Coordinates of N, CA and C in Angstrom, one line a residue:
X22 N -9.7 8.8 -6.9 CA -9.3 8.3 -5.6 C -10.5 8.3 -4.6
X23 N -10.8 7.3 -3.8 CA -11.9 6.9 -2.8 C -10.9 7.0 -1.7
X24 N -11.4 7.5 -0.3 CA -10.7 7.5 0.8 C -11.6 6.7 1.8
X25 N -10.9 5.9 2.5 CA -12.3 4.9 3.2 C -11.4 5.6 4.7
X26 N -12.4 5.7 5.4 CA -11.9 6.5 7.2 C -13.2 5.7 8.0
X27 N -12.1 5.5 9.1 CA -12.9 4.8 10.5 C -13.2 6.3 11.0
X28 N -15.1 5.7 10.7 CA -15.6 7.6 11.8 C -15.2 7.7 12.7
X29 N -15.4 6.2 13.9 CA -14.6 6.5 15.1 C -13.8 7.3 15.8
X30 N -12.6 6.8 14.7 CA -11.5 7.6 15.6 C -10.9 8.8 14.5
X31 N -11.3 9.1 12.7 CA -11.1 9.7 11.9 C -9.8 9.5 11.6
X32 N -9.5 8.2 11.8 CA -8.3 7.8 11.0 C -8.7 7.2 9.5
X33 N -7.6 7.5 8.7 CA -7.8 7.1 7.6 C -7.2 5.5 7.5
X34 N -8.0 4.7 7.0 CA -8.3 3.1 6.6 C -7.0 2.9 5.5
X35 N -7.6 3.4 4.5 CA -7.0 3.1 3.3 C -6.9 3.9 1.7
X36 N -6.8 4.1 1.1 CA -6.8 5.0 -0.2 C -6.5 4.0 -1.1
X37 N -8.4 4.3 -2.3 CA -8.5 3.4 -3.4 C -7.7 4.2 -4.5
X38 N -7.0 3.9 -5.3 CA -6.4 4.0 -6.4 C -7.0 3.3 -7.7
X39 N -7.2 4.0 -8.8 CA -7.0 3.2 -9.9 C -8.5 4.1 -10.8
X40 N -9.4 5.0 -10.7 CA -10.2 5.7 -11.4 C -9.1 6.9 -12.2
X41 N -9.5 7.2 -13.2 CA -9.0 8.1 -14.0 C -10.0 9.2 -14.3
X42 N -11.1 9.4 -13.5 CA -11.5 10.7 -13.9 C -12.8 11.1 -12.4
X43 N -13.6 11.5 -12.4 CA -14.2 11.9 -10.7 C -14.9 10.7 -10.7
X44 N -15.0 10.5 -9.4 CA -15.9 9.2 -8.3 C -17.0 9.6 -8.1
X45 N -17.6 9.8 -8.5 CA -19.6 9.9 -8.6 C -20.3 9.4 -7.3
X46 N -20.0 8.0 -6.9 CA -20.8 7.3 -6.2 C -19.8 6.3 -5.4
X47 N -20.2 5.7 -4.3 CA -19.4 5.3 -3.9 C -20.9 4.2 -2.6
X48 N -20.4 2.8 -2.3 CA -21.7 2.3 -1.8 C -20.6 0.5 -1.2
X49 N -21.3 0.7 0.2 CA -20.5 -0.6 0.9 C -21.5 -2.1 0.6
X50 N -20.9 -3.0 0.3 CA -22.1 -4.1 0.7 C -22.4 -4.4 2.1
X51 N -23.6 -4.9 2.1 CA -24.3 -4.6 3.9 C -23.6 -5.4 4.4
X52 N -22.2 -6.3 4.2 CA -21.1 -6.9 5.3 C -20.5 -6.0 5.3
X53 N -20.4 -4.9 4.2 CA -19.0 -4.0 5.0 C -17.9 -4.3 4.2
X54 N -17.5 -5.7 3.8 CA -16.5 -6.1 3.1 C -16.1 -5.7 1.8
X55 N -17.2 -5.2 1.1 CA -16.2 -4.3 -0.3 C -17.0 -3.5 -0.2
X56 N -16.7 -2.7 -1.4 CA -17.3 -1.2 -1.6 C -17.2 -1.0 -3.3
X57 N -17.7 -0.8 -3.7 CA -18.0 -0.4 -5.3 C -18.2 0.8 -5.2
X58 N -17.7 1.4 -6.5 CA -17.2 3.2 -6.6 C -17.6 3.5 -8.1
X59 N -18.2 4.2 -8.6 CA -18.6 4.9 -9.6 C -18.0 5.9 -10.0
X60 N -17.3 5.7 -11.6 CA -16.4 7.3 -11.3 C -17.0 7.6 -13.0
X61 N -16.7 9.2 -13.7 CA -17.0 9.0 -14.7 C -16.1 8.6 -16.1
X62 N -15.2 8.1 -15.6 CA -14.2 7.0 -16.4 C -15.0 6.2 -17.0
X63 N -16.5 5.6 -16.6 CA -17.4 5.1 -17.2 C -16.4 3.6 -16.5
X64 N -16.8 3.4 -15.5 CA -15.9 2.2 -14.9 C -16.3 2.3 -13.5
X65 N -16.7 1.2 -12.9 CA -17.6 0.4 -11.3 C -16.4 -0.3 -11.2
X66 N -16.3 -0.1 -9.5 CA -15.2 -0.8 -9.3 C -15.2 -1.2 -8.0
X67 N -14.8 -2.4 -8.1 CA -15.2 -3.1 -6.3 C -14.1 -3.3 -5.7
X68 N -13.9 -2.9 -4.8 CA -12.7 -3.4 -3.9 C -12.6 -3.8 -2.5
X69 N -12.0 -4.6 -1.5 CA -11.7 -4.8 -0.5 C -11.2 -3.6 -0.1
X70 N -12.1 -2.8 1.2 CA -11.8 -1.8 1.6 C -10.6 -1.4 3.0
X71 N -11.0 -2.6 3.2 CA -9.6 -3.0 4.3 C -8.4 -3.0 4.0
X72 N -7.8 -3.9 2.5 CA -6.9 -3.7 2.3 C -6.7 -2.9 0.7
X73 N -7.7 -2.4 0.9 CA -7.5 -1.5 -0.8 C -7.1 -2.2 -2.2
X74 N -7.6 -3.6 -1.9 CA -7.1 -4.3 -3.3 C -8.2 -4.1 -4.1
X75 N -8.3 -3.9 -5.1 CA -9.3 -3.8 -5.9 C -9.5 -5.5 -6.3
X76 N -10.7 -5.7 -6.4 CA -11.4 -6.8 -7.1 C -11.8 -7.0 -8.3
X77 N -12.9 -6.3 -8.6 CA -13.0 -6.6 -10.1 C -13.2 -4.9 -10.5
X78 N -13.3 -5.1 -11.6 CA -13.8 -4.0 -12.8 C -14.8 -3.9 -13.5
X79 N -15.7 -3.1 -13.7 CA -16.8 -3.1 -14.7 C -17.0 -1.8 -15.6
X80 N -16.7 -2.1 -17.3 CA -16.3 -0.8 -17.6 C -17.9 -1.1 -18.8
X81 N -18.0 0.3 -18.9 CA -19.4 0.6 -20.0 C -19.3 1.7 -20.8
X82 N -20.3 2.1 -21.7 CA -20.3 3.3 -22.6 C -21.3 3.9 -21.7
X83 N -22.3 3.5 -20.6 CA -23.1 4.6 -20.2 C -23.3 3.7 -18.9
X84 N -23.6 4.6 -18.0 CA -23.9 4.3 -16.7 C -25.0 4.8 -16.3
X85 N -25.9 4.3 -15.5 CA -27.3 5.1 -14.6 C -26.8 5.7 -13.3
X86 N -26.8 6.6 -12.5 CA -26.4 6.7 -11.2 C -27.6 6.8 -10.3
X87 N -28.1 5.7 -9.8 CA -29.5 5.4 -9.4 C -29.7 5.8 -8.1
X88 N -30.6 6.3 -7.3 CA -30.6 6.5 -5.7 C -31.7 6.2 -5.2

């Protein structure tokens, strides 16, 4: 589960659903408009963070978690 919160006012946005094991990483595109999440389900996952729809999927046998 990813929790997206307005710092502002510390209200919570929205709650991503849909990883099956811990969220590793988590990273906005510089519009802001999605967010891709790293979990070790071995699965990247993009979604619209506004309305918590997920977009796509990206599943692998190994992942880098790069910084």
């Amino acid at each position: 589960t990813v929790r997206v919160w307005d710092p502002s006012t510390g209200e919570e946005k929205s709650t991503l659903r849909g990883h099956e094991d811990y969220v590793r990483s988590v990273a906005f595109s510089p519009s802001g408009d999605l967010l891709a999440s790293g979990s070790d389900d071995k699965t990247v996952r993009v979604w619209d963070p506004s309305t918590g729809e997920e977009k796509s999927t990206l599943r692998g046998r190994n992942f880098c978690w790069c910084e």
